[in-house]
PDB file of C-alpha atoms in Angstrom:
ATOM      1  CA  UNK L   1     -18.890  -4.384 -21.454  1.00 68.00           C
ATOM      2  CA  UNK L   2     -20.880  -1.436 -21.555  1.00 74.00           C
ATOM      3  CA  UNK L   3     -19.038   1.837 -21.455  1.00 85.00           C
ATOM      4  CA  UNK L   4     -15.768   0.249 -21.249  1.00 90.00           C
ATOM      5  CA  UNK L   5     -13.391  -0.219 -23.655  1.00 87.00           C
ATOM      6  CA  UNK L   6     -10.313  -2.183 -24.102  1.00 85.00           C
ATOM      7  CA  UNK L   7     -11.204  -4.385 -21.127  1.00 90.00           C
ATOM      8  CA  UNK L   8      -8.649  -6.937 -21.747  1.00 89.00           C
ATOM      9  CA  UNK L   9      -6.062  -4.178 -22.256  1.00 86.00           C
ATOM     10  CA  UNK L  10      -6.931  -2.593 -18.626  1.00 86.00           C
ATOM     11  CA  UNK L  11      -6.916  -5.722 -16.758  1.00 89.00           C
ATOM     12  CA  UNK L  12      -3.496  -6.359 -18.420  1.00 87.00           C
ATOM     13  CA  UNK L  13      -2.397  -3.403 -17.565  1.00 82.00           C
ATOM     14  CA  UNK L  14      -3.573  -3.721 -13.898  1.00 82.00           C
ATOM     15  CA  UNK L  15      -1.566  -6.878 -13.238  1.00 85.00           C
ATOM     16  CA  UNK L  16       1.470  -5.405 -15.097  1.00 80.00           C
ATOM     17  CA  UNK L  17       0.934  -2.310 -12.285  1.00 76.00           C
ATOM     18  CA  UNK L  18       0.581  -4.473  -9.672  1.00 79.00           C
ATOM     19  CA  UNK L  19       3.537  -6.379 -10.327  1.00 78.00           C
ATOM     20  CA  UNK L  20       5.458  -3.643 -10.208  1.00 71.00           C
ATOM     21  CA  UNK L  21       7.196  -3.253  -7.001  1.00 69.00           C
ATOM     22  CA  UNK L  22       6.417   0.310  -4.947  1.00 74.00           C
ATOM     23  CA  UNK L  23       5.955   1.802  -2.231  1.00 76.00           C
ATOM     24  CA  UNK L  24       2.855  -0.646  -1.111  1.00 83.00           C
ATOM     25  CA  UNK L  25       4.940  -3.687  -2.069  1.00 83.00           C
ATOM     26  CA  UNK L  26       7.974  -2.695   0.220  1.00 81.00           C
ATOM     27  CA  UNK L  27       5.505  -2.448   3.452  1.00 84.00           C
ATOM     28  CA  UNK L  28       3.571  -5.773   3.187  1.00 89.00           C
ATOM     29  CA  UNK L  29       6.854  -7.219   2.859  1.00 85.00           C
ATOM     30  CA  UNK L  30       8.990  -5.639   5.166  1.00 82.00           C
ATOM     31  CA  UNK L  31       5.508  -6.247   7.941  1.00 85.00           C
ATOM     32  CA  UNK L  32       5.090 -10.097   6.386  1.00 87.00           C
ATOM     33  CA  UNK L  33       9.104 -10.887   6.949  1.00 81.00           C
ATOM     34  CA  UNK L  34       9.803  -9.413  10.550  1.00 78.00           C
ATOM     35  CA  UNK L  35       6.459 -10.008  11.498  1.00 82.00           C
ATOM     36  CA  UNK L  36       4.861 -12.777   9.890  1.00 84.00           C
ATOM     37  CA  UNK L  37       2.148 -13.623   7.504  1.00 87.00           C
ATOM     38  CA  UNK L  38      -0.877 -12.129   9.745  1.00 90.00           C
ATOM     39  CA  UNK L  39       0.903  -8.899  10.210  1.00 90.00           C
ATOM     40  CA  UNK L  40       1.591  -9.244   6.120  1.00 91.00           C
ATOM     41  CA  UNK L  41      -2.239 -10.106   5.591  1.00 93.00           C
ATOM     42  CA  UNK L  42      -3.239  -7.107   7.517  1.00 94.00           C
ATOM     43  CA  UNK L  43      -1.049  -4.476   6.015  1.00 93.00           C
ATOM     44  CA  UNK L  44      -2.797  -6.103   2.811  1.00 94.00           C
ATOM     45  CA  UNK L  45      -6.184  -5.185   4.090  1.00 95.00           C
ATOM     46  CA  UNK L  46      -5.129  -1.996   5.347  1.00 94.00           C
ATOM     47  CA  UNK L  47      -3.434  -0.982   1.829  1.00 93.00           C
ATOM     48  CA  UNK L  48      -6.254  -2.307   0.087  1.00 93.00           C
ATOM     49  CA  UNK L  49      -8.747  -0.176   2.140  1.00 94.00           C
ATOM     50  CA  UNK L  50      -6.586   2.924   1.540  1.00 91.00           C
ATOM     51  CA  UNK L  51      -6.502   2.216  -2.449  1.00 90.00           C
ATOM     52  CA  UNK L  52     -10.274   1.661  -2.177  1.00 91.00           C
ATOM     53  CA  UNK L  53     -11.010   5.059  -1.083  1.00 90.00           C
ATOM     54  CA  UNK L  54      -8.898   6.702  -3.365  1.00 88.00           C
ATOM     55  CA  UNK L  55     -10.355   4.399  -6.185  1.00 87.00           C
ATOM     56  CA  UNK L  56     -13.642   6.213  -4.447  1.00 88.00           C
ATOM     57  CA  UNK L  57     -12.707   9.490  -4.295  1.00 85.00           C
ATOM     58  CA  UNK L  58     -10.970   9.175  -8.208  1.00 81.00           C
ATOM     59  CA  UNK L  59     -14.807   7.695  -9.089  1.00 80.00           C
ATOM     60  CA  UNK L  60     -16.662  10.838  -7.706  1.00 80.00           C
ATOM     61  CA  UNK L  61     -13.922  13.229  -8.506  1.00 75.00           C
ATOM     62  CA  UNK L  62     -12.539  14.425  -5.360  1.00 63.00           C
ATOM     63  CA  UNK L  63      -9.317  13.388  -5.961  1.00 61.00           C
ATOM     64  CA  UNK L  64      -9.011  16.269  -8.937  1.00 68.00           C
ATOM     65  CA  UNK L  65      -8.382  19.041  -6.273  1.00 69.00           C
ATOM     66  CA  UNK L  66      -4.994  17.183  -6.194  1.00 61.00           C
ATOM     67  CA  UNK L  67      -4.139  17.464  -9.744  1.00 65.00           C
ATOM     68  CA  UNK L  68      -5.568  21.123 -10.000  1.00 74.00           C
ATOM     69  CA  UNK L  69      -3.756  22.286  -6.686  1.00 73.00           C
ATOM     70  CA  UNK L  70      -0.295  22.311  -5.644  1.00 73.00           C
ATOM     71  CA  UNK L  71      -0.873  23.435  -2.199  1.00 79.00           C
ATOM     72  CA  UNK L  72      -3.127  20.372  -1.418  1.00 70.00           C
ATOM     73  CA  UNK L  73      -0.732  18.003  -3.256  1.00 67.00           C
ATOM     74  CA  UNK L  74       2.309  19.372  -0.954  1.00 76.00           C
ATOM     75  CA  UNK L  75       0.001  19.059   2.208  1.00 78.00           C
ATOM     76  CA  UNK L  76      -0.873  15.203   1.274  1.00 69.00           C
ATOM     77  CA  UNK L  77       2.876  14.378   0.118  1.00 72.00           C
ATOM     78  CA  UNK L  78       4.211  16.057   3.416  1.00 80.00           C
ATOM     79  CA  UNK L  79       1.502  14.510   5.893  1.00 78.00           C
ATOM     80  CA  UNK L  80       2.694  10.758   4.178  1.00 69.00           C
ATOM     81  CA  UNK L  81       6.146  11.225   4.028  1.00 76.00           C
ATOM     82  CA  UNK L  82       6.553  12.548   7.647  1.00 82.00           C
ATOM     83  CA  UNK L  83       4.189   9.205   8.944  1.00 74.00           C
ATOM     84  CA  UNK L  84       6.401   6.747   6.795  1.00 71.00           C
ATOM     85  CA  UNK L  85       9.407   8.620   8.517  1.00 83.00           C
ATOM     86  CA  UNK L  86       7.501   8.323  12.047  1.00 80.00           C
ATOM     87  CA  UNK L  87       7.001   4.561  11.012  1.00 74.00           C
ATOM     88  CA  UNK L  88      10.628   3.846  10.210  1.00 78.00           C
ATOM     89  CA  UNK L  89      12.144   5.612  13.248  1.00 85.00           C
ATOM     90  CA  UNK L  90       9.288   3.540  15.699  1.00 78.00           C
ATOM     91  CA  UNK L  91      10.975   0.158  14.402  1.00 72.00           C
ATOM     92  CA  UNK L  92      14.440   1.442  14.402  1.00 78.00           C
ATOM     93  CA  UNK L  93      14.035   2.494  18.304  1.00 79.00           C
ATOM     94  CA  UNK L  94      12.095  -0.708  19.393  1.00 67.00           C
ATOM     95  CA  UNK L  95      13.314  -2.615  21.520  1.00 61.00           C
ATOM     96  CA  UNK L  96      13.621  -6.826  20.317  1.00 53.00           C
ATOM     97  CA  UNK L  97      13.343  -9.530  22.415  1.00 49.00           C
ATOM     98  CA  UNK L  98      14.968 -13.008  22.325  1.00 45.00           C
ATOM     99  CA  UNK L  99      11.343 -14.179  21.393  1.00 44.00           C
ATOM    100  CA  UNK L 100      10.567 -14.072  17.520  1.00 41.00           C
ATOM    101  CA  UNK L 101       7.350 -16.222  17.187  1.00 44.00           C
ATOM    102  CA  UNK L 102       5.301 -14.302  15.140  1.00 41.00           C
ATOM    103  CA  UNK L 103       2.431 -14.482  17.872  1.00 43.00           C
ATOM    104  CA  UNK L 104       4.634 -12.296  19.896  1.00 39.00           C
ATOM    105  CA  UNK L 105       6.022 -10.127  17.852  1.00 50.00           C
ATOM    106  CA  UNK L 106       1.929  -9.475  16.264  1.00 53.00           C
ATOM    107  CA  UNK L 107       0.993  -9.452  20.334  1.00 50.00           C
ATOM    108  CA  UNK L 108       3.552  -6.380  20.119  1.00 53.00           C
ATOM    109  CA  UNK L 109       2.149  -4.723  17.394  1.00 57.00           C
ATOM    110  CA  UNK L 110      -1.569  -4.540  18.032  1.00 76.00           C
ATOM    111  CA  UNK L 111      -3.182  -5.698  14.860  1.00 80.00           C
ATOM    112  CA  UNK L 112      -5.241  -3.039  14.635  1.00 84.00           C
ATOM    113  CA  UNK L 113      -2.756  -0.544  14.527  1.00 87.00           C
ATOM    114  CA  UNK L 114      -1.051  -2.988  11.372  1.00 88.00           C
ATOM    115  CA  UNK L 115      -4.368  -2.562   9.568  1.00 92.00           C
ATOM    116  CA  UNK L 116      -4.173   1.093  10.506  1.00 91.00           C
ATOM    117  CA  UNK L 117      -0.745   1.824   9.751  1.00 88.00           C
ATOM    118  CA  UNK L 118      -1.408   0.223   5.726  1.00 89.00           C
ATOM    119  CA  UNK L 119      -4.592   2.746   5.189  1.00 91.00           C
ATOM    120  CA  UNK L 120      -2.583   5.705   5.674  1.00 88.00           C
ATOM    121  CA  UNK L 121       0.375   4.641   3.857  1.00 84.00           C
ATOM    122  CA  UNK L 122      -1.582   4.253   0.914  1.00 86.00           C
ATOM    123  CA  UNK L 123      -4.111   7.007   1.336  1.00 86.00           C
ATOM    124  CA  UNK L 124      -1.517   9.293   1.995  1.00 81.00           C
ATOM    125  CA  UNK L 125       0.049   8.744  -0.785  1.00 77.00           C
ATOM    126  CA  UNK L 126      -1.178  11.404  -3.667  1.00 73.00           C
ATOM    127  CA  UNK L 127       0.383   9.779  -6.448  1.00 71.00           C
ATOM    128  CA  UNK L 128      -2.008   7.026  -5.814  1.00 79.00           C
ATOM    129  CA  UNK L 129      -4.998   9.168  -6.369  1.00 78.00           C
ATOM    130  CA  UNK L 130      -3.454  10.858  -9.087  1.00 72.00           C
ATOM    131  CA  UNK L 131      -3.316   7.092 -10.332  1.00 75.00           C
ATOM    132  CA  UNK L 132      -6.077   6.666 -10.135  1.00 81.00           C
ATOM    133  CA  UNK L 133      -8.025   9.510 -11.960  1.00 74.00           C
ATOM    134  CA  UNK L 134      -5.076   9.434 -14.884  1.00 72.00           C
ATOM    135  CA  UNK L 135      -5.842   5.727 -15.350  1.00 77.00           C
ATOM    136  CA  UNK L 136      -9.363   4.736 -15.395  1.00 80.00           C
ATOM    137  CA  UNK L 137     -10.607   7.022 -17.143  1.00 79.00           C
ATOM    138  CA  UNK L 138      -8.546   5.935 -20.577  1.00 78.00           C
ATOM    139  CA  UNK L 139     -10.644   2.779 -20.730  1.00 84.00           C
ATOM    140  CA  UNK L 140     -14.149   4.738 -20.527  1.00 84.00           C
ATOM    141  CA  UNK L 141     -16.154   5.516 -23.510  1.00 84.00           C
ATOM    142  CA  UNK L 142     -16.320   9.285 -24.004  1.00 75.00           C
ATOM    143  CA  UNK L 143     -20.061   9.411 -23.979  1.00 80.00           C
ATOM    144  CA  UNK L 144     -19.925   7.644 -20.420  1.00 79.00           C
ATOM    145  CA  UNK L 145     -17.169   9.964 -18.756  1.00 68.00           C
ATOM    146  CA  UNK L 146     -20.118  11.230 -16.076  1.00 70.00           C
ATOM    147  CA  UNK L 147     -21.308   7.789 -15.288  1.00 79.00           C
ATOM    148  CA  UNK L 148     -20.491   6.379 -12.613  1.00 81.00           C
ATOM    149  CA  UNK L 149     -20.310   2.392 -13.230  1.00 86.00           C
ATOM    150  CA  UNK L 150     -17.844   1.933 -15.397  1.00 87.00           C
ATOM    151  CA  UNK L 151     -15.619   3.388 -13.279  1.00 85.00           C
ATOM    152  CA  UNK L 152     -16.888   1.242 -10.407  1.00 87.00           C
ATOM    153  CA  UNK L 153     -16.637  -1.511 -12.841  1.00 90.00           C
ATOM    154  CA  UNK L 154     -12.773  -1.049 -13.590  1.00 90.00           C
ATOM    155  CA  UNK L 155     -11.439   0.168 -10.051  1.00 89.00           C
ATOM    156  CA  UNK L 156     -12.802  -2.830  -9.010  1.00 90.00           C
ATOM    157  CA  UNK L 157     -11.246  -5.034 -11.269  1.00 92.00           C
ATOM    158  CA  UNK L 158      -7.840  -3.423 -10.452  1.00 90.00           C
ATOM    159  CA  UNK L 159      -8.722  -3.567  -6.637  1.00 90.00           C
ATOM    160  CA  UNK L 160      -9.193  -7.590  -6.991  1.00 92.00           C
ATOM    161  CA  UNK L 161      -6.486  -8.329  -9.260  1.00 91.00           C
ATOM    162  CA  UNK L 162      -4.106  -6.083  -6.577  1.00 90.00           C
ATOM    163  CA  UNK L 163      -5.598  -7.919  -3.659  1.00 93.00           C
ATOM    164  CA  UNK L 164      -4.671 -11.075  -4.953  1.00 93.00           C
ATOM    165  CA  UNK L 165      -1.329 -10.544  -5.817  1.00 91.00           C
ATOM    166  CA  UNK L 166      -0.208  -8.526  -2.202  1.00 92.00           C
ATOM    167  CA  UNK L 167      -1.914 -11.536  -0.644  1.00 94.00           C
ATOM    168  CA  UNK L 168      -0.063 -13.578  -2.303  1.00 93.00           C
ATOM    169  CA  UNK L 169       3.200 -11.930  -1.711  1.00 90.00           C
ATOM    170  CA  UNK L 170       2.195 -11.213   1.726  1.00 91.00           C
ATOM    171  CA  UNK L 171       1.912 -15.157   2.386  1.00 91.00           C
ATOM    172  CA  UNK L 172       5.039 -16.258   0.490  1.00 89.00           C
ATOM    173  CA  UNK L 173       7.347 -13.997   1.828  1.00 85.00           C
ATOM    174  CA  UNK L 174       6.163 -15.097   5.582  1.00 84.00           C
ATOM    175  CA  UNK L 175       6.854 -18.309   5.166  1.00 81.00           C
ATOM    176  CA  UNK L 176      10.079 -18.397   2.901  1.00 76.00           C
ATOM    177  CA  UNK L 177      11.367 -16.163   6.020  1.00 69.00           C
ATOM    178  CA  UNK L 178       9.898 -18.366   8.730  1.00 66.00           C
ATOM    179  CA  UNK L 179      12.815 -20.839   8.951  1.00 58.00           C
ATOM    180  CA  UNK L 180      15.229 -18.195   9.948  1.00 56.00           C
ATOM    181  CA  UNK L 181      12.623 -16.087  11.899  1.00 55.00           C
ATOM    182  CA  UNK L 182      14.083 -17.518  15.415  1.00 53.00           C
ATOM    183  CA  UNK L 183      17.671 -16.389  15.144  1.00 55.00           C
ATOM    184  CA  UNK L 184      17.819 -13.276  17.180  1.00 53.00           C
ATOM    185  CA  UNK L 185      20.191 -11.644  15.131  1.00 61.00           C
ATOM    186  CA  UNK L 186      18.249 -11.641  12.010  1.00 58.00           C
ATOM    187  CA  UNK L 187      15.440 -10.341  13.770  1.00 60.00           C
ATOM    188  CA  UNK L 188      17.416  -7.687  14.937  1.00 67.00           C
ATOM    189  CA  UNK L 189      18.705  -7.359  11.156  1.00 69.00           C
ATOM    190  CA  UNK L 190      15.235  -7.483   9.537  1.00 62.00           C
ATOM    191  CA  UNK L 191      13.958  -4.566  12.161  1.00 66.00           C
ATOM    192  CA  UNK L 192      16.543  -2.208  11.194  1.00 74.00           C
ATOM    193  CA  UNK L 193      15.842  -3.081   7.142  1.00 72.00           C
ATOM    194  CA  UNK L 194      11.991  -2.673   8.323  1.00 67.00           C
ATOM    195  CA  UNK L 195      12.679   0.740   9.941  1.00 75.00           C
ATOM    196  CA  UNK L 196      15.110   2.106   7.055  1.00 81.00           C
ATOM    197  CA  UNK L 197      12.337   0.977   4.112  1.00 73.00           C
ATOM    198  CA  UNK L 198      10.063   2.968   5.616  1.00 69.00           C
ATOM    199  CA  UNK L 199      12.277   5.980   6.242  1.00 82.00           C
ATOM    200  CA  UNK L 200      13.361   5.783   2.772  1.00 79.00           C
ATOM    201  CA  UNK L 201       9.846   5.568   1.302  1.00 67.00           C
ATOM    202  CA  UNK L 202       8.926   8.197   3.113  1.00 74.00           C
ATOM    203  CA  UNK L 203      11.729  10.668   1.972  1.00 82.00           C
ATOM    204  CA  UNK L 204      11.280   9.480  -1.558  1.00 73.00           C
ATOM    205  CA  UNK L 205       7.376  10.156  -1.360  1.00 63.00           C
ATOM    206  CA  UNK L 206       8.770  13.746   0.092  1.00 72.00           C
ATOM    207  CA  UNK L 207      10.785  14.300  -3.010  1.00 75.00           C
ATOM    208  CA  UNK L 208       7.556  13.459  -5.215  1.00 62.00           C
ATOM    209  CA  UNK L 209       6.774  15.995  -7.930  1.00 60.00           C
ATOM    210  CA  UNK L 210       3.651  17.283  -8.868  1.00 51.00           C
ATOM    211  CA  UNK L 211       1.848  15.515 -12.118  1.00 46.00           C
TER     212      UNK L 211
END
């Protein structure tokens, strides 16, 4: 493929990345298991979008200001780890309900606020830019480093491959919890694991050193 090298190495690599679990990982399935599999498929789009932009901003360069500044990288980690922290302590305050069909409990969370609430845990999230521009560019030919589609070519490939597998995860983990959805008392259970994933997450993203 022209201006790309190692091909089969990268997409390798990509699926090897994707696998492993992170911060992403632990909100589609702490959204898919107390909320269901449209809530999970949602946060998927909503993570996806946020990695697309930073795939984006990696592509045109924007993203370098965050490994060339420590001030901006602070500012990003701070913003991300104090809405993860908002996120966490909304769940842990909510109030449940006897009713845990997952219509009701996606009624409750509008689902534009899901898809929402996935773009800005990813985007704000600098390690994922810094991912970004670290990565791709290690399976471009040096004499294509200022064109433009092979990096479209590979953040695109990792984009797919990373759609399919939160999908995936999003829809198995919905309906391997689905049989014990109805007890109240694991719904109260899985809210306060919800809330305290995403508090954690969000003090661990705070904690985040600069690359």
């Amino acid at each position: 493929m022209e201006g790309i090298i190692n091909y089969e190495a990268f997409v390798l690599a990509g699926i090897i990345l994707n696998l492993t679990p992170g911060a992403d990982t632990l909100y589609i399935l702490g959204r898919s298991i107390s909320q269901g599999k449209k809530a999970g498929i949602l946060s998927v789009l909503g993570i996806s979008t946020g990695a697309s932009l930073h795939c984006l901003f990696a592509i045109f360069g924007l993203s370098s200001i965050l490994a060339q500044s420590a001030i901006a990288f602070q500012i990003v980690k701070y913003i991300g780890a104090l809405y993860l922290i908002y996120l966490g302590i909304k769940t842990l305050l909510s109030k449940s309900t006897d009713n845990f069909e997952i219509k009701d409990n996606l009624s409750n969370n509008r689902p534009w606020k899901i898809y929402i609430s996935g773009i800005f845990t990813n985007l704000l999230n600098p390690k994922v830019a810094l991912f970004f521009l670290a990565f791709l560019p290690q399976f471009v030919k040096p004499t294509y480093q200022n064109d433009l589609l092979p990096f479209a070519i590979l953040g695109a490939t990792f984009m797919t491959t990373g759609i399919i597998w939160c999908l995936a995860l999003a829809i198995f983990s919905s309906e391997l919890s689905k049989s014990i959805r109805t007890h109240i008392k694991f719904k109260k259970w899985l809210e306060k694991a919800t809330g305290t994933i995403f508090i954690g997450l969000g003090i661990k993203l705070g904690f985040t050193e600069n690359l």
